[in-house]
Amino acid sequence: RYYTEDGGFSTSPATNKSDLLPWYAAMLTAWHVKDPVSPKEISRNNAIETFQKNRNPFIDHPEFAAEIWSTSSAPAILSVTSSTSTIIEIDLSRYVDSAAAVSVSNFVLDKGIGSPVAVQWGVNNDISKVKLTTAALQPGTTYQLQVKNQKSINAVAMKDTTVSFTTSGVASVSDGTFLSGFSLGQNYPNPFNPVTTIEFTIPAEDVTSLTVFDLQGKEVAQLVNRRMSAGTYRIPFNAAVLPTGLYVYTVRSGANELSKKMLLLK
């Protein structure tokens, strides 16, 4: 904001007047990618606009950060969601090239689905997002999606990547039981002091971990790390030895991974 207006500013270990030093910009960018925009932040941004008549552009367009500070970095997939049985949305960390993004052969689903029937470059005018229209997907089912030949708008190539996602709903299995999809709930209570509970669901038996990190990405607690059967689990977390602050908890099971934030308030 204060570029060219910072003559009277002092410096710090992280800044040269109003300019971020490279190490600091890199750290903030890493945090930005690991801590995606939440519904609460969107709601707060909307509320602020009614009073200040302006908005935080990095809430509306988190990909702006990479386009400013990480233009040499390749696009990365931030999330894959299935909003309906035939629509998949891919959110990337950078603006992506339109020609590569709209080629249906650059996207391949497993379980016999294959390539989508259509690809839309940009969702709601955001060209870091791609929308796929596919054959009907089964509810409560985990799919593998291969994404190939993508590149940023300044031609930085992305490695071919395979990601997994789980459709909403319930899927039947051969023994007549039902498994819900992979999910991670918000801890309760939140904020908390010092004990809270974290709930997650895994759709199939696999090696599963539940880990807590501080905002510098340092692991501060490993709550689970073992092979677990399909089902829903509620894991208590006692943060008595940790200082007040915002933390990130991540559940991983097989190829699936989800993260959420929680606030320890002493």
mmCIF file of C-alpha atoms in Angstrom:
data_model
loop_
_atom_site.group_PDB
_atom_site.id
_atom_site.type_symbol
_atom_site.label_atom_id
_atom_site.label_comp_id
_atom_site.label_asym_id
_atom_site.label_seq_id
_atom_site.Cartn_x
_atom_site.Cartn_y
_atom_site.Cartn_z
ATOM 1 C CA ARG A 1 0.000 0.000 0.000
ATOM 2 C CA TYR A 2 2.792 2.464 0.891
ATOM 3 C CA TYR A 3 5.151 1.765 -2.018
ATOM 4 C CA THR A 4 7.012 5.032 -2.962
ATOM 5 C CA GLU A 5 5.448 6.678 0.135
ATOM 6 C CA ASP A 6 7.736 5.078 2.705
ATOM 7 C CA GLY A 7 10.584 7.590 2.926
ATOM 8 C CA GLY A 8 10.062 8.050 6.652
ATOM 9 C CA PHE A 9 9.593 4.363 7.433
ATOM 10 C CA SER A 10 12.113 2.381 9.448
ATOM 11 C CA THR A 11 13.369 -1.104 8.597
ATOM 12 C CA SER A 12 12.876 -4.378 10.457
ATOM 13 C CA PRO A 13 14.242 -7.951 10.256
ATOM 14 C CA ALA A 14 11.357 -8.671 7.863
ATOM 15 C CA THR A 15 11.068 -5.466 5.841
ATOM 16 C CA ASN A 16 13.014 -2.755 4.089
ATOM 17 C CA LYS A 17 10.691 0.152 4.798
ATOM 18 C CA SER A 18 7.446 -0.954 3.086
ATOM 19 C CA ASP A 19 9.079 -3.722 1.017
ATOM 20 C CA LEU A 20 8.932 -7.312 2.236
ATOM 21 C CA LEU A 21 12.316 -9.005 2.361
ATOM 22 C CA PRO A 22 12.513 -12.166 0.203
ATOM 23 C CA TRP A 23 12.595 -14.614 3.137
ATOM 24 C CA TYR A 24 9.581 -12.918 4.731
ATOM 25 C CA ALA A 25 7.575 -12.833 1.504
ATOM 26 C CA ALA A 26 8.353 -16.531 0.972
ATOM 27 C CA MET A 27 7.212 -17.418 4.502
ATOM 28 C CA LEU A 28 3.973 -15.425 4.201
ATOM 29 C CA THR A 29 3.297 -17.015 0.814
ATOM 30 C CA ALA A 30 3.769 -20.498 2.304
ATOM 31 C CA TRP A 31 1.364 -19.663 5.138
ATOM 32 C CA HIS A 32 -1.104 -18.261 2.619
ATOM 33 C CA VAL A 33 -1.152 -21.525 0.648
ATOM 34 C CA LYS A 34 -1.454 -23.724 3.772
ATOM 35 C CA ASP A 35 -4.254 -21.625 5.277
ATOM 36 C CA PRO A 36 -6.971 -21.294 2.610
ATOM 37 C CA VAL A 37 -9.688 -18.666 2.874
ATOM 38 C CA SER A 38 -12.471 -19.759 5.233
ATOM 39 C CA PRO A 39 -16.204 -18.947 5.133
ATOM 40 C CA LYS A 40 -15.686 -16.826 8.277
ATOM 41 C CA GLU A 41 -13.078 -14.687 6.507
ATOM 42 C CA ILE A 42 -15.398 -14.201 3.520
ATOM 43 C CA SER A 43 -18.236 -13.176 5.845
ATOM 44 C CA ARG A 44 -15.964 -10.728 7.676
ATOM 45 C CA ASN A 45 -14.777 -9.247 4.368
ATOM 46 C CA ASN A 46 -18.393 -8.700 3.320
ATOM 47 C CA ALA A 47 -19.204 -7.039 6.651
ATOM 48 C CA ILE A 48 -16.148 -4.751 6.467
ATOM 49 C CA GLU A 49 -17.210 -3.543 3.029
ATOM 50 C CA THR A 50 -20.471 -2.179 4.437
ATOM 51 C CA PHE A 51 -18.493 0.117 6.780
ATOM 52 C CA GLN A 52 -15.205 0.877 4.989
ATOM 53 C CA LYS A 53 -16.475 0.617 1.386
ATOM 54 C CA ASN A 54 -13.445 -1.472 0.437
ATOM 55 C CA ARG A 55 -12.427 -5.122 0.535
ATOM 56 C CA ASN A 56 -9.370 -7.278 1.178
ATOM 57 C CA PRO A 57 -8.520 -8.474 -2.355
ATOM 58 C CA PHE A 58 -6.586 -11.481 -1.047
ATOM 59 C CA ILE A 59 -9.787 -12.865 0.484
ATOM 60 C CA ASP A 60 -11.665 -12.501 -2.813
ATOM 61 C CA HIS A 61 -8.708 -13.667 -4.925
ATOM 62 C CA PRO A 62 -6.126 -15.605 -2.887
ATOM 63 C CA GLU A 63 -4.278 -16.422 -6.119
ATOM 64 C CA PHE A 64 -3.179 -12.754 -6.307
ATOM 65 C CA ALA A 65 -0.412 -13.557 -3.803
ATOM 66 C CA ALA A 66 1.359 -15.925 -6.191
ATOM 67 C CA GLU A 67 0.934 -13.531 -9.117
ATOM 68 C CA ILE A 68 2.743 -10.831 -7.119
ATOM 69 C CA TRP A 69 5.377 -12.687 -5.060
ATOM 70 C CA SER A 70 5.778 -16.106 -6.680
ATOM 71 C CA THR A 71 5.691 -15.563 -10.443
ATOM 72 C CA SER A 72 8.479 -18.119 -10.956
ATOM 73 C CA SER A 73 6.534 -20.846 -9.137
ATOM 74 C CA ALA A 74 4.496 -23.484 -10.928
ATOM 75 C CA PRO A 75 0.746 -23.680 -10.348
ATOM 76 C CA ALA A 76 -0.315 -26.053 -7.592
ATOM 77 C CA ILE A 77 -3.714 -27.574 -6.906
ATOM 78 C CA LEU A 78 -5.209 -26.122 -3.737
ATOM 79 C CA SER A 79 -8.481 -28.046 -3.739
ATOM 80 C CA VAL A 80 -10.778 -30.243 -5.815
ATOM 81 C CA THR A 81 -14.500 -30.213 -5.033
ATOM 82 C CA SER A 82 -17.518 -31.869 -6.578
ATOM 83 C CA SER A 83 -20.450 -29.449 -6.293
ATOM 84 C CA THR A 84 -22.885 -31.735 -8.143
ATOM 85 C CA SER A 85 -22.779 -35.275 -9.517
ATOM 86 C CA THR A 86 -21.419 -33.971 -12.838
ATOM 87 C CA ILE A 87 -19.421 -30.850 -11.878
ATOM 88 C CA ILE A 88 -15.862 -30.791 -10.501
ATOM 89 C CA GLU A 89 -14.111 -27.528 -9.638
ATOM 90 C CA ILE A 90 -10.322 -27.275 -9.390
ATOM 91 C CA ASP A 91 -8.818 -24.345 -7.498
ATOM 92 C CA LEU A 92 -5.175 -23.585 -8.344
ATOM 93 C CA SER A 93 -2.605 -21.346 -6.695
ATOM 94 C CA ARG A 94 -1.943 -19.331 -9.866
ATOM 95 C CA TYR A 95 -3.728 -18.063 -12.931
ATOM 96 C CA VAL A 96 -3.504 -20.800 -15.574
ATOM 97 C CA ASP A 97 -3.117 -20.701 -19.337
ATOM 98 C CA SER A 98 -6.481 -20.927 -21.107
ATOM 99 C CA ALA A 99 -5.383 -23.212 -23.982
ATOM 100 C CA ALA A 100 -4.036 -25.899 -21.654
ATOM 101 C CA ALA A 101 -6.916 -25.527 -19.209
ATOM 102 C CA VAL A 102 -9.722 -26.153 -21.719
ATOM 103 C CA SER A 103 -8.238 -29.304 -23.277
ATOM 104 C CA VAL A 104 -10.380 -32.196 -22.015
ATOM 105 C CA SER A 105 -7.533 -34.675 -22.614
ATOM 106 C CA ASN A 106 -5.529 -32.950 -19.857
ATOM 107 C CA PHE A 107 -7.936 -34.273 -17.207
ATOM 108 C CA VAL A 108 -8.551 -37.981 -16.577
ATOM 109 C CA LEU A 109 -10.743 -39.581 -13.893
ATOM 110 C CA ASP A 110 -10.398 -43.160 -12.701
ATOM 111 C CA LYS A 111 -13.141 -45.771 -12.245
ATOM 112 C CA GLY A 112 -13.809 -45.795 -15.974
ATOM 113 C CA ILE A 113 -14.972 -42.156 -16.146
ATOM 114 C CA GLY A 114 -12.084 -40.902 -18.307
ATOM 115 C CA SER A 115 -11.852 -37.329 -19.582
ATOM 116 C CA PRO A 116 -14.615 -34.771 -18.934
ATOM 117 C CA VAL A 117 -17.078 -33.866 -21.653
ATOM 118 C CA ALA A 118 -16.294 -30.160 -21.255
ATOM 119 C CA VAL A 119 -13.895 -27.838 -19.410
ATOM 120 C CA GLN A 120 -14.538 -24.206 -18.474
ATOM 121 C CA TRP A 121 -11.526 -21.944 -17.951
ATOM 122 C CA GLY A 122 -12.345 -19.579 -15.121
ATOM 123 C CA VAL A 123 -15.189 -19.807 -12.623
ATOM 124 C CA ASN A 124 -16.979 -16.575 -11.719
ATOM 125 C CA ASN A 125 -14.300 -14.668 -13.653
ATOM 126 C CA ASP A 126 -11.500 -16.272 -11.622
ATOM 127 C CA ILE A 127 -8.951 -17.758 -14.038
ATOM 128 C CA SER A 128 -7.199 -19.697 -11.303
ATOM 129 C CA LYS A 129 -10.224 -22.008 -11.242
ATOM 130 C CA VAL A 130 -11.273 -24.676 -13.751
ATOM 131 C CA LYS A 131 -14.686 -26.344 -13.955
ATOM 132 C CA LEU A 132 -15.060 -29.864 -15.392
ATOM 133 C CA THR A 133 -18.336 -31.327 -16.620
ATOM 134 C CA THR A 134 -18.171 -35.113 -16.387
ATOM 135 C CA ALA A 135 -20.286 -38.211 -16.621
ATOM 136 C CA ALA A 136 -22.323 -38.774 -13.453
ATOM 137 C CA LEU A 137 -20.223 -39.546 -10.359
ATOM 138 C CA GLN A 138 -21.331 -41.823 -7.545
ATOM 139 C CA PRO A 139 -22.139 -40.209 -4.157
ATOM 140 C CA GLY A 140 -19.790 -40.730 -1.229
ATOM 141 C CA THR A 141 -17.078 -42.099 -3.502
ATOM 142 C CA THR A 142 -13.370 -41.266 -3.658
ATOM 143 C CA TYR A 143 -12.029 -40.610 -7.154
ATOM 144 C CA GLN A 144 -8.535 -40.037 -8.510
ATOM 145 C CA LEU A 145 -8.145 -37.140 -10.949
ATOM 146 C CA GLN A 146 -5.037 -36.779 -13.116
ATOM 147 C CA VAL A 147 -4.259 -33.205 -14.177
ATOM 148 C CA LYS A 148 -1.717 -32.878 -17.007
ATOM 149 C CA ASN A 149 0.077 -30.269 -19.131
ATOM 150 C CA GLN A 150 -1.006 -27.201 -17.156
ATOM 151 C CA LYS A 151 1.010 -23.987 -16.947
ATOM 152 C CA SER A 152 0.706 -20.496 -15.533
ATOM 153 C CA ILE A 153 -0.168 -17.500 -17.697
ATOM 154 C CA ASN A 154 3.561 -16.660 -17.803
ATOM 155 C CA ALA A 155 4.337 -20.228 -18.992
ATOM 156 C CA VAL A 156 5.690 -21.837 -15.811
ATOM 157 C CA ALA A 157 4.875 -25.530 -16.265
ATOM 158 C CA MET A 158 3.084 -27.515 -13.582
ATOM 159 C CA LYS A 159 4.100 -31.114 -12.926
ATOM 160 C CA ASP A 160 1.484 -33.674 -13.917
ATOM 161 C CA THR A 161 -0.430 -34.315 -10.709
ATOM 162 C CA THR A 162 -2.930 -36.896 -9.458
ATOM 163 C CA VAL A 163 -5.248 -35.782 -6.658
ATOM 164 C CA SER A 164 -8.081 -37.501 -4.846
ATOM 165 C CA PHE A 165 -11.448 -36.109 -3.802
ATOM 166 C CA THR A 166 -14.610 -37.569 -2.340
ATOM 167 C CA THR A 167 -18.096 -36.750 -3.557
ATOM 168 C CA SER A 168 -20.735 -35.839 -1.005
ATOM 169 C CA GLY A 169 -23.445 -38.244 0.067
ATOM 170 C CA VAL A 170 -23.303 -41.884 1.103
ATOM 171 C CA ALA A 171 -21.839 -44.835 -0.807
ATOM 172 C CA SER A 172 -22.833 -48.464 -0.423
ATOM 173 C CA VAL A 173 -20.257 -51.242 -0.111
ATOM 174 C CA SER A 174 -20.498 -54.954 -0.766
ATOM 175 C CA ASP A 175 -21.285 -56.087 2.785
ATOM 176 C CA GLY A 176 -24.392 -53.900 2.955
ATOM 177 C CA THR A 177 -22.937 -51.290 5.333
ATOM 178 C CA PHE A 178 -22.513 -47.635 4.418
ATOM 179 C CA LEU A 179 -19.491 -45.384 4.557
ATOM 180 C CA SER A 180 -19.543 -41.601 4.576
ATOM 181 C CA GLY A 181 -16.926 -39.678 2.585
ATOM 182 C CA PHE A 182 -13.604 -38.370 3.894
ATOM 183 C CA SER A 183 -14.248 -35.303 6.074
ATOM 184 C CA LEU A 184 -12.789 -33.160 8.838
ATOM 185 C CA GLY A 185 -15.007 -31.267 11.263
ATOM 186 C CA GLN A 186 -14.394 -27.991 13.047
ATOM 187 C CA ASN A 187 -12.985 -28.593 16.505
ATOM 188 C CA TYR A 188 -15.378 -28.031 19.391
ATOM 189 C CA PRO A 189 -15.316 -25.829 21.341
ATOM 190 C CA ASN A 190 -13.520 -23.196 19.288
ATOM 191 C CA PRO A 191 -11.963 -21.005 20.647
ATOM 192 C CA PHE A 192 -10.890 -23.402 23.414
ATOM 193 C CA ASN A 193 -8.881 -23.458 26.652
ATOM 194 C CA PRO A 194 -7.106 -25.848 26.878
ATOM 195 C CA VAL A 195 -9.105 -28.936 25.777
ATOM 196 C CA THR A 196 -11.025 -29.403 22.541
ATOM 197 C CA THR A 197 -12.285 -32.295 20.415
ATOM 198 C CA ILE A 198 -11.548 -32.918 16.737
ATOM 199 C CA GLU A 199 -13.849 -35.127 14.663
ATOM 200 C CA PHE A 200 -12.972 -36.726 11.318
ATOM 201 C CA THR A 201 -14.348 -39.457 9.080
ATOM 202 C CA ILE A 202 -12.371 -41.829 6.863
ATOM 203 C CA PRO A 203 -14.153 -43.842 4.134
ATOM 204 C CA ALA A 204 -11.860 -46.893 4.153
ATOM 205 C CA GLU A 205 -9.234 -48.576 6.314
ATOM 206 C CA ASP A 206 -5.865 -46.892 5.884
ATOM 207 C CA VAL A 207 -2.895 -45.399 7.721
ATOM 208 C CA THR A 208 -4.260 -42.199 9.244
ATOM 209 C CA SER A 209 -2.624 -39.292 11.066
ATOM 210 C CA LEU A 210 -3.985 -36.250 12.895
ATOM 211 C CA THR A 211 -1.352 -33.557 13.441
ATOM 212 C CA VAL A 212 -1.375 -30.039 14.902
ATOM 213 C CA PHE A 213 0.919 -27.301 13.526
ATOM 214 C CA ASP A 214 1.645 -23.726 14.516
ATOM 215 C CA LEU A 215 1.444 -20.970 11.887
ATOM 216 C CA GLN A 216 5.121 -21.385 11.027
ATOM 217 C CA GLY A 217 4.400 -24.953 9.949
ATOM 218 C CA LYS A 218 6.106 -26.511 12.977
ATOM 219 C CA GLU A 219 4.500 -29.688 14.277
ATOM 220 C CA VAL A 220 3.391 -29.160 17.884
ATOM 221 C CA ALA A 221 1.351 -32.327 18.492
ATOM 222 C CA GLN A 222 0.691 -35.684 16.827
ATOM 223 C CA LEU A 223 -2.668 -36.946 18.060
ATOM 224 C CA VAL A 224 -3.069 -39.984 15.782
ATOM 225 C CA ASN A 225 -0.666 -41.996 13.617
ATOM 226 C CA ARG A 226 -1.822 -45.548 12.977
ATOM 227 C CA ARG A 227 -3.878 -47.750 10.678
ATOM 228 C CA MET A 228 -7.562 -47.114 11.316
ATOM 229 C CA SER A 229 -10.783 -48.722 10.147
ATOM 230 C CA ALA A 230 -13.413 -46.799 8.207
ATOM 231 C CA GLY A 231 -15.599 -44.685 10.456
ATOM 232 C CA THR A 232 -15.961 -41.443 12.402
ATOM 233 C CA TYR A 233 -13.526 -40.615 15.204
ATOM 234 C CA ARG A 234 -13.551 -37.943 17.924
ATOM 235 C CA ILE A 235 -10.064 -37.174 19.223
ATOM 236 C CA PRO A 236 -9.465 -35.001 22.328
ATOM 237 C CA PHE A 237 -6.632 -32.463 22.248
ATOM 238 C CA ASN A 238 -5.171 -30.902 25.375
ATOM 239 C CA ALA A 239 -3.123 -27.783 24.554
ATOM 240 C CA ALA A 240 -2.185 -26.893 28.133
ATOM 241 C CA VAL A 241 1.522 -26.620 27.246
ATOM 242 C CA LEU A 242 0.969 -24.377 24.204
ATOM 243 C CA PRO A 243 0.677 -20.577 24.152
ATOM 244 C CA THR A 244 -2.407 -18.674 23.025
ATOM 245 C CA GLY A 245 -2.603 -18.532 19.256
ATOM 246 C CA LEU A 246 -3.990 -19.837 16.008
ATOM 247 C CA TYR A 247 -3.142 -23.429 15.075
ATOM 248 C CA VAL A 248 -3.765 -25.675 12.063
ATOM 249 C CA TYR A 249 -4.806 -29.320 12.405
ATOM 250 C CA THR A 250 -4.464 -31.741 9.500
ATOM 251 C CA VAL A 251 -5.875 -35.227 9.000
ATOM 252 C CA ARG A 252 -4.284 -37.510 6.400
ATOM 253 C CA SER A 253 -5.604 -40.919 5.398
ATOM 254 C CA GLY A 254 -4.197 -42.640 2.341
ATOM 255 C CA ALA A 255 -4.182 -40.066 -0.473
ATOM 256 C CA ASN A 256 -6.693 -37.824 1.323
ATOM 257 C CA GLU A 257 -5.760 -34.716 3.308
ATOM 258 C CA LEU A 258 -7.796 -31.937 4.943
ATOM 259 C CA SER A 259 -6.861 -29.054 7.262
ATOM 260 C CA LYS A 260 -8.703 -26.564 9.454
ATOM 261 C CA LYS A 261 -7.798 -23.758 11.871
ATOM 262 C CA MET A 262 -8.478 -23.541 15.603
ATOM 263 C CA LEU A 263 -7.903 -20.833 18.193
ATOM 264 C CA LEU A 264 -6.373 -21.500 21.591
ATOM 265 C CA LEU A 265 -7.375 -18.620 23.886
ATOM 266 C CA LYS A 266 -5.960 -18.683 27.419
#
